[in-house]
Tab-separated table of C-alpha atoms in Angstrom:
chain	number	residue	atom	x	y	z
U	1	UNK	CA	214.401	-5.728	75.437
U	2	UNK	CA	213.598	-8.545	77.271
U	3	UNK	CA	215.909	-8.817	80.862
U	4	UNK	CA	217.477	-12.366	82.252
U	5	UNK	CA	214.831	-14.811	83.091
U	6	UNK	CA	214.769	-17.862	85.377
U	7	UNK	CA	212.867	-20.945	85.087
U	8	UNK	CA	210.929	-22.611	87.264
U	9	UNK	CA	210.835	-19.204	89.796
U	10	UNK	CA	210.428	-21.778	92.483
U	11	UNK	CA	210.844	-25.451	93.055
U	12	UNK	CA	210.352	-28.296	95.756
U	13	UNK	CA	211.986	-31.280	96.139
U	14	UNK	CA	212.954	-34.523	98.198
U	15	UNK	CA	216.535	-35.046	99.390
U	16	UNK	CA	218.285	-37.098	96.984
U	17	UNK	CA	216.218	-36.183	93.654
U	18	UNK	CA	217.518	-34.378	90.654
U	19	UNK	CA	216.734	-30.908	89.384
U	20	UNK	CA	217.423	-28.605	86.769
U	21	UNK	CA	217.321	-24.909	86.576
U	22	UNK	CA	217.044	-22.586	83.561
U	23	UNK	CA	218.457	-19.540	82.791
U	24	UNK	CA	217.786	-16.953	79.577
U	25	UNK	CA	220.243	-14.442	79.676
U	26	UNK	CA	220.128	-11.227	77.336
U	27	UNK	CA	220.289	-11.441	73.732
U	28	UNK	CA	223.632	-11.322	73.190
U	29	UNK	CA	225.280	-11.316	76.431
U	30	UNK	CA	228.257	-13.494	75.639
U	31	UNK	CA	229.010	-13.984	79.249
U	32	UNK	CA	226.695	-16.087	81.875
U	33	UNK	CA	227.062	-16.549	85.618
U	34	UNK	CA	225.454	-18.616	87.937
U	35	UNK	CA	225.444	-17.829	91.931
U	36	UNK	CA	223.935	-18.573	95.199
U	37	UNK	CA	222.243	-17.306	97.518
U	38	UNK	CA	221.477	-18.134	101.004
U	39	UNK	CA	219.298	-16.555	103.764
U	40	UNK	CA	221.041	-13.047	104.731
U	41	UNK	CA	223.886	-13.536	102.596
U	42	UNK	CA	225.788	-12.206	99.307
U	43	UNK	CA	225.083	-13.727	96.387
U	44	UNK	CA	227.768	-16.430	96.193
U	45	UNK	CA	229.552	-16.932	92.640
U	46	UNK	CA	229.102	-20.851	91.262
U	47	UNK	CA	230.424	-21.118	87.698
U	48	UNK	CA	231.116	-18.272	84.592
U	49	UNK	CA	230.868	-19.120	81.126
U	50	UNK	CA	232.043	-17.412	78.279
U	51	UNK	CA	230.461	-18.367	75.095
U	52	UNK	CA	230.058	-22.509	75.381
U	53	UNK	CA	232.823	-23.017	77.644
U	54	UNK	CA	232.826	-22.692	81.400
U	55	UNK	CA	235.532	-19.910	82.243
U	56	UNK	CA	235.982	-20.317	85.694
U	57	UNK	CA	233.933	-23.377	87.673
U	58	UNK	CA	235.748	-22.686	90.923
U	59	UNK	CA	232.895	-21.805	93.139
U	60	UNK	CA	230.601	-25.523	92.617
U	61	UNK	CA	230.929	-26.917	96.175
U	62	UNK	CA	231.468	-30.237	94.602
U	63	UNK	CA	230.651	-32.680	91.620
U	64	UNK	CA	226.671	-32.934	92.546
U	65	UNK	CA	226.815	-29.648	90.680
U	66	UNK	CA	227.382	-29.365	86.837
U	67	UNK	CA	226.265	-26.334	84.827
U	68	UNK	CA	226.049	-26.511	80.813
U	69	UNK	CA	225.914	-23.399	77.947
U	70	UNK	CA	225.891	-25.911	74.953
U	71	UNK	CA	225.069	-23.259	72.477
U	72	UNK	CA	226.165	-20.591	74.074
U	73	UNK	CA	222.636	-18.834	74.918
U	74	UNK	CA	220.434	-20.597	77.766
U	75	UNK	CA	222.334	-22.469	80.248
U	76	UNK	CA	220.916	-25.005	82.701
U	77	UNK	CA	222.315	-25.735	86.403
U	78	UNK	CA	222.467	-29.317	87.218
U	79	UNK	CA	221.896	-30.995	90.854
U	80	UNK	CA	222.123	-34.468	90.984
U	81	UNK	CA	221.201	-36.113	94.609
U	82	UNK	CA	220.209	-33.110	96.356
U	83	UNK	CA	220.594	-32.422	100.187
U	84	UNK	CA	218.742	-30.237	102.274
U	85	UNK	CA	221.704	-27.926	102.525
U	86	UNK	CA	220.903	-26.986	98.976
U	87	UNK	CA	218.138	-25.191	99.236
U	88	UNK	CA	218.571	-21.679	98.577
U	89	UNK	CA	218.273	-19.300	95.895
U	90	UNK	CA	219.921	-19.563	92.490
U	91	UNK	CA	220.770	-16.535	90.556
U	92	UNK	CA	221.998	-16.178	87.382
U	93	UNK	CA	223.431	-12.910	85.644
U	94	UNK	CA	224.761	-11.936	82.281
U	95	UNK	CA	226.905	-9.698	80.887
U	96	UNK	CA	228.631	-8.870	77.376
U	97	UNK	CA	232.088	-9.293	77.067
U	98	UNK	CA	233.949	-7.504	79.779
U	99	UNK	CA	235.264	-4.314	78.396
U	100	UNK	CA	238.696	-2.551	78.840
U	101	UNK	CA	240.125	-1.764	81.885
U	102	UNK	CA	240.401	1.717	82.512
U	103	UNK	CA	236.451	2.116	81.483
U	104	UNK	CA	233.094	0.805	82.355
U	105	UNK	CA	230.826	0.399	79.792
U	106	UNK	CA	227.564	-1.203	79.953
U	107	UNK	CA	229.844	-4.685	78.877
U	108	UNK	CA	230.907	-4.834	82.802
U	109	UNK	CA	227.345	-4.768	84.447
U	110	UNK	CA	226.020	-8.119	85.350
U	111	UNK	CA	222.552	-8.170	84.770
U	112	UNK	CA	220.333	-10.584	87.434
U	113	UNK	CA	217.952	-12.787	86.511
U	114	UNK	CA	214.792	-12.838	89.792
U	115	UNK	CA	215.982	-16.327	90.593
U	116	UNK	CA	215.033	-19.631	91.209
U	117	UNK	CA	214.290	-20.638	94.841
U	118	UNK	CA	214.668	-23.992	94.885
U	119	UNK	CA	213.494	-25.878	98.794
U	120	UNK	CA	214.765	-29.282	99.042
U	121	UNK	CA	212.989	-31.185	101.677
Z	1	UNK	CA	238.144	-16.845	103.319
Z	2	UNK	CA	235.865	-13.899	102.283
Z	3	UNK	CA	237.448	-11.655	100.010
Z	4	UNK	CA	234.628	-8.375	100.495
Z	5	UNK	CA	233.641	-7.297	103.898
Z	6	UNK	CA	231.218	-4.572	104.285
Z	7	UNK	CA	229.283	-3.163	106.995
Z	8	UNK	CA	226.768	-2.498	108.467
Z	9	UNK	CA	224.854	-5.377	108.564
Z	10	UNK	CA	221.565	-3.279	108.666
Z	11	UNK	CA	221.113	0.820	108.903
Z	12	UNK	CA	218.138	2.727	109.982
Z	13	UNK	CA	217.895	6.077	108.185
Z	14	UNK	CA	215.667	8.972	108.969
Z	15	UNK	CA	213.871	10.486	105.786
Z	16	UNK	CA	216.347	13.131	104.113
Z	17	UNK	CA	219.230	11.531	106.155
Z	18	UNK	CA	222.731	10.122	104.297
Z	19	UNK	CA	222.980	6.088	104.507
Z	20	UNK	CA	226.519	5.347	104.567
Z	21	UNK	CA	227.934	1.891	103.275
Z	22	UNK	CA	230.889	0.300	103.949
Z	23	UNK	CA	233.142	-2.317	102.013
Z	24	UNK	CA	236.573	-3.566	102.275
Z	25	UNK	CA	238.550	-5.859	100.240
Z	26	UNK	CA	241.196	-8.084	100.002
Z	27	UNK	CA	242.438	-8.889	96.575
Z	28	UNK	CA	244.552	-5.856	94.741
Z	29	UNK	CA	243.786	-7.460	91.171
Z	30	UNK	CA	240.364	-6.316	91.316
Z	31	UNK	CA	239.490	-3.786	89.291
Z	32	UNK	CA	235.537	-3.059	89.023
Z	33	UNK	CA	233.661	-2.249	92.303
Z	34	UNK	CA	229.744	-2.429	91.462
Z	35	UNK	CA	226.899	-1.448	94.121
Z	36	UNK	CA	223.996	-3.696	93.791
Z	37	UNK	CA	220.459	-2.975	95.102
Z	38	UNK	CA	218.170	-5.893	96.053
Z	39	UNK	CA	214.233	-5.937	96.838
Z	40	UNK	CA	212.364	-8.917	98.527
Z	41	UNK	CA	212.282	-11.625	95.787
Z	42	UNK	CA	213.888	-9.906	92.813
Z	43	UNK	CA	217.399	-10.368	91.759
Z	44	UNK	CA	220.129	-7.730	92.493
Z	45	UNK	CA	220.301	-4.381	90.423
Z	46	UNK	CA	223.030	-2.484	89.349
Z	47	UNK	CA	223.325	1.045	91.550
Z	48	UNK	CA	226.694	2.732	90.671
Z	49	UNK	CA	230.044	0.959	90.051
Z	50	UNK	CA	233.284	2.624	89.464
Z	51	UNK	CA	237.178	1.880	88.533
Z	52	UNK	CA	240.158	2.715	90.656
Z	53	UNK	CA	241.643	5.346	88.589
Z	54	UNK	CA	238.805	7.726	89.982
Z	55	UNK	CA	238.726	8.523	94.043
Z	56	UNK	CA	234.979	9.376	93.710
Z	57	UNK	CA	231.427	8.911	91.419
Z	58	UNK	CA	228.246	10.111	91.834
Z	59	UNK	CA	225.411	9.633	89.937
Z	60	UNK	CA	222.271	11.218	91.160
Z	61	UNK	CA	221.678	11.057	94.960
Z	62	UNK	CA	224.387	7.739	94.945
Z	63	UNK	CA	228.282	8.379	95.286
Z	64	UNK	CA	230.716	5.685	96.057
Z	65	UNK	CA	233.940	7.013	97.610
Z	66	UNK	CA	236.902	4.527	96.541
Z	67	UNK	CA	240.159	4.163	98.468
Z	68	UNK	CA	242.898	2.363	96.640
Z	69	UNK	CA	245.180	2.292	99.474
Z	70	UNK	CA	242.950	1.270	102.283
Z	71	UNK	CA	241.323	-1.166	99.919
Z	72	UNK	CA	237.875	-0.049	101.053
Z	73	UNK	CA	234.672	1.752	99.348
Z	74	UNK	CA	231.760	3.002	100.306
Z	75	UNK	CA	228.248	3.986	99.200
Z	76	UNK	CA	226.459	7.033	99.873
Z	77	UNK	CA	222.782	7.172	99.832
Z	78	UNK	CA	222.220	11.599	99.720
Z	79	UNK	CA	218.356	12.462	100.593
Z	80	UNK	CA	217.708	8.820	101.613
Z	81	UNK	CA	213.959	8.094	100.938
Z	82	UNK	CA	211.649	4.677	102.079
Z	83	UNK	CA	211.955	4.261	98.697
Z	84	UNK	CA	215.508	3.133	98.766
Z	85	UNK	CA	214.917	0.747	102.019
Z	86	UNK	CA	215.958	-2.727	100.572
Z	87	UNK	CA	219.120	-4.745	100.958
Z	88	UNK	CA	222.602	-3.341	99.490
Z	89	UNK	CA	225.440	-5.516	98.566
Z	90	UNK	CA	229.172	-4.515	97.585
Z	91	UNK	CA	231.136	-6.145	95.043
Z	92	UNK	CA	234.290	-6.657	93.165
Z	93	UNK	CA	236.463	-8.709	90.544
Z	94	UNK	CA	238.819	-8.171	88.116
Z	95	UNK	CA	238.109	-7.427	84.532
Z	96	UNK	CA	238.169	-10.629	82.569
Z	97	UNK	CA	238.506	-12.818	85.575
Z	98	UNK	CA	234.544	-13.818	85.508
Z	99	UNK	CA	234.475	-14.772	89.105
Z	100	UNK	CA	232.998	-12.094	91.501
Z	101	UNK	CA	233.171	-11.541	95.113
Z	102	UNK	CA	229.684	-10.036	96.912
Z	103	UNK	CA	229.640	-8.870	100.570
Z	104	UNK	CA	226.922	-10.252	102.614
Z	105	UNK	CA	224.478	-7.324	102.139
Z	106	UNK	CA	223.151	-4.270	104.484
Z	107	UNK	CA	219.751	-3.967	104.997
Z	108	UNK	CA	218.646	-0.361	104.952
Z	109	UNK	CA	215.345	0.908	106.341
Z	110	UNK	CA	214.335	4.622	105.510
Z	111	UNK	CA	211.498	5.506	107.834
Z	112	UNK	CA	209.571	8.020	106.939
C-alpha cells in the first residue's frame, strides 16, 4: 500500500507569510506525528495526534504553530507569520495504535513521510 | 535538555568492517528504542527497534545491544557495506506517550 506522503515536497516563502503543509499518513494509522528537522540534527518531535485530537502538543515552539487532524486522516501544519528561523524540514510519521508493552508489533513503528522542506526567506 | 545522546557524530567504516553506534538516555519511562536509517532527502526508516525486557536483537547484519542499567544502546552494523553509508539516528519514548525523543544522527561512510 501506499506509504506517508507530504505535500508540497518543497516550499519558498517571505518572512512573515503564511503556509500550510500536508500530510497523508497510512490508511489506517490512527496515530499522526509531526517533527522537525534542522540541518545535522534529529528529527525534533512537534505535535501527536491520536484520532482528531492532538495527544501531546508539547514540542510547537510557540502559538505561530497550530496543527489540525479534523477527520482524523490528513492533517495539515499551520505557520502563521513565518521567520527565517523556520525554515527547515517538516516530517511527519504515522503509526497504528501503540501496542502493548512487553511487545513490538508493527503498531509501534512510526512510518516517515519524505518531508516537506519548507525555506523561508 | 536533550533526553537521547548518541555518538559518534560521523564514522568511517572500511568495507566488511563493524560500525558501532552509540546512544544514551535519560528518561527510565521509556520503553521502545527504534534505530532509524536516513538517506539524502528521504524521510527516516525503521532499522531494528527493541524493548527492555531483551539485552540483545539482531536481525540480519543489524543488532542493537540494550543496557537497562547504564541507560544506553547501541547499533551494530556486521559486514558494513557503501550501501549502508547514510545518516543513523537513535530513538526512544514510552509506549502510549506519543512524544519521541531522536538523537542528533551519525553519519556513516562505508568506503569501499
Amino acid at each position: 500500500g501506499a506509504g506517508v506522503s507530504q505535500t508540497p515536497s518543497n516550499k519558498v516563502t517571505e518572512k512573515g507569510k503564511y503556509v500550510e503543509l500536508r500530510c497523508d499518513p497510512i490508511s489506517g494509522h490512527t496515530a499522526l506525528y509531526w517533527y522537525r528537522q534542522s540541518l545535522g540534527q534529529g528529527p525534533e518531535f512537534l505535535i501527536y495526534f491520536q484520532g482528531t485530537g492532538a495527544a501531546d502538543d508539547s514540542g510547537l515552539p510557540n502559538d505561530r504553530f497550530f496543527a489540525v487532524r479534523p477527520e482524523g486522516s490528513v492533517s495539515t501544519l499551520k505557520i502563521q507569520r513565518t521567520e527565517r528561523g523556520d525554515s527547515a524540514v517538516y516530517l511527519c510519521a504515522s503509526s497504528s495504535t501503540p501496542g502493548l508493552a512487553g511487545s513490538i508489533t508493527s503498531t509501534d513503528t512510526q512510518y516517515f513521510g519524505p518531508g516537506t522542506r519548507l525555506t523561508v526567506l | 535538555q536533550q533526553q537521547v545522546k548518541q555518538s559518534p557524530q560521523s564514522l568511517i567504516v572500511q568495507k566488511g568492517g563493524i560500525s558501532i553506534i552509540n546512544c544514551a538516555y535519560e528518561n527510565t519511562a521509556f520503553d521502545y528504542f527504534p534505530w532509524y536509517q536516513q538517506f539524502p532527502g528521504k524521510g527516516p526508516a525503521l532499522l531494528i527497534a527493541i524493548r527492555p525486557d531483551v539485552s540483545e536483537k539482531k536481525e540480519g547484519r543489524f543488532t542493537i545491544s540494550f543496557n537497562k542499567s547504564a541507560k544506553q544502546f547501541s547499533l551494530h552494523i556486521m559486514d558494513s557495506q557503501p550501501g549502508d553509508s547514510a545518516t543513523y539516528f537513535c530513538a526512544s519514548w514510552g509506549t502510549n506517550a506519543g512524544k519521541s525523543t531522536f538523537g542528533d544522527g551519525t553519519t556513516l561512510t562505508v568506503k569501499p
